[in-house]
Short mmCIF file of C-alpha atoms in Angstrom, two decimals:
data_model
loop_
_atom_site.label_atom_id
_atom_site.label_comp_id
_atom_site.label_asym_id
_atom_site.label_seq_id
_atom_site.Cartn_x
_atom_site.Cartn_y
_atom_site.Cartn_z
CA UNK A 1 -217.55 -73.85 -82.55
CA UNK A 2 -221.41 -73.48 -82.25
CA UNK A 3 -221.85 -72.44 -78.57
CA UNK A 4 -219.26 -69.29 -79.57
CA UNK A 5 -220.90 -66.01 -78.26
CA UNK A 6 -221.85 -63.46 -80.97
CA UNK A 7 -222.35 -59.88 -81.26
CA UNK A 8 -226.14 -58.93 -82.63
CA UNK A 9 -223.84 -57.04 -86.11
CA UNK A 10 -222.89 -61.15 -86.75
CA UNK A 11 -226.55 -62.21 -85.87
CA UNK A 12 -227.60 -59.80 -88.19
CA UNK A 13 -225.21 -61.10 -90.84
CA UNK A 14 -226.29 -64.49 -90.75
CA UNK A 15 -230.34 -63.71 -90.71
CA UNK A 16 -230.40 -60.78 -93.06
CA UNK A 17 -232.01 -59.21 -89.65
CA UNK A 18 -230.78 -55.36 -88.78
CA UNK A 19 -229.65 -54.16 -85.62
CA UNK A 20 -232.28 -52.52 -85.05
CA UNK A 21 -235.12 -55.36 -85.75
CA UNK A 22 -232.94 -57.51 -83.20
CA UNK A 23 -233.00 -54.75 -80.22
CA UNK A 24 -237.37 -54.40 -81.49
CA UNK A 25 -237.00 -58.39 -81.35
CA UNK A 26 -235.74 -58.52 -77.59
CA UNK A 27 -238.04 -55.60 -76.71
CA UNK A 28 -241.09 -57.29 -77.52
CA UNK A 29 -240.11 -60.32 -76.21
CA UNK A 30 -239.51 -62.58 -79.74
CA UNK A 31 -236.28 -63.55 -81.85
CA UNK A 32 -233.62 -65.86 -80.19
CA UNK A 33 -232.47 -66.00 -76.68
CA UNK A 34 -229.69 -63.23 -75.49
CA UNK A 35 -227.38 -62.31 -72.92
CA UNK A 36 -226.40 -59.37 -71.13
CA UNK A 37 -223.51 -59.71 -69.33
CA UNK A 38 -223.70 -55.56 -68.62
CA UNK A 39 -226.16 -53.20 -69.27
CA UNK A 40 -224.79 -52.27 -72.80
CA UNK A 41 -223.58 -55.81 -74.07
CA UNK A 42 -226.04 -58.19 -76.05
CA UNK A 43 -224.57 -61.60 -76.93
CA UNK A 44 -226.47 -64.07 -78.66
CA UNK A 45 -224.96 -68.05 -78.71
CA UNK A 46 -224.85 -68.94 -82.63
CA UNK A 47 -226.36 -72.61 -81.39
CA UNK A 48 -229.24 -70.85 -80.62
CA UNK A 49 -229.80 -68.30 -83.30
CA UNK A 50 -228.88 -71.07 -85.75
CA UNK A 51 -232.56 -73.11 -83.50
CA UNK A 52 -234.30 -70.33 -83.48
CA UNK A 53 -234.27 -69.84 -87.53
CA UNK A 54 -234.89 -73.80 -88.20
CA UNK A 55 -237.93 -73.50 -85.47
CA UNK A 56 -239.10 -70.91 -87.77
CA UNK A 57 -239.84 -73.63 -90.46
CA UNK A 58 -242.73 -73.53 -92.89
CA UNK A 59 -243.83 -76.12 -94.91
CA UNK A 60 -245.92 -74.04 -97.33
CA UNK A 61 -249.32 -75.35 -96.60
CA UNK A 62 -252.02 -72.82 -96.26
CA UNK A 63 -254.31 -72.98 -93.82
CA UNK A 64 -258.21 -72.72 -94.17
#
């Protein structure tokens, strides 16, 4: 199931990413979309943290 709702402990588990760099991530704006379905509850869809690493691509050519 790829649209299942995660917690950001399983985001972190699948993008090597802490806690804490997720919460600075949503803070400033960056990382992949989240939810808040109360004040204290982030959920992130896996569909979309699984996008937001392959937009994050490189493909290793510098740039002059």
């Amino acid at each position: 199931m790829d649209d299942e709702f995660i917690l950001p402990a399983t985001v972190g588990e699948i993008t090597g990413l802490k806690t804490g760099a997720l919460a600075q991530l949503r803070y400033m704006g960056r990382g992949p979309r989240f939810y808040k379905p109360t004040p204290r509850t982030v959920l992130y869809k896996r569909s979309e943290v699984m996008a937001w690493i392959e937009a994050s691509a490189n493909s290793g050519d510098a740039e002059a």
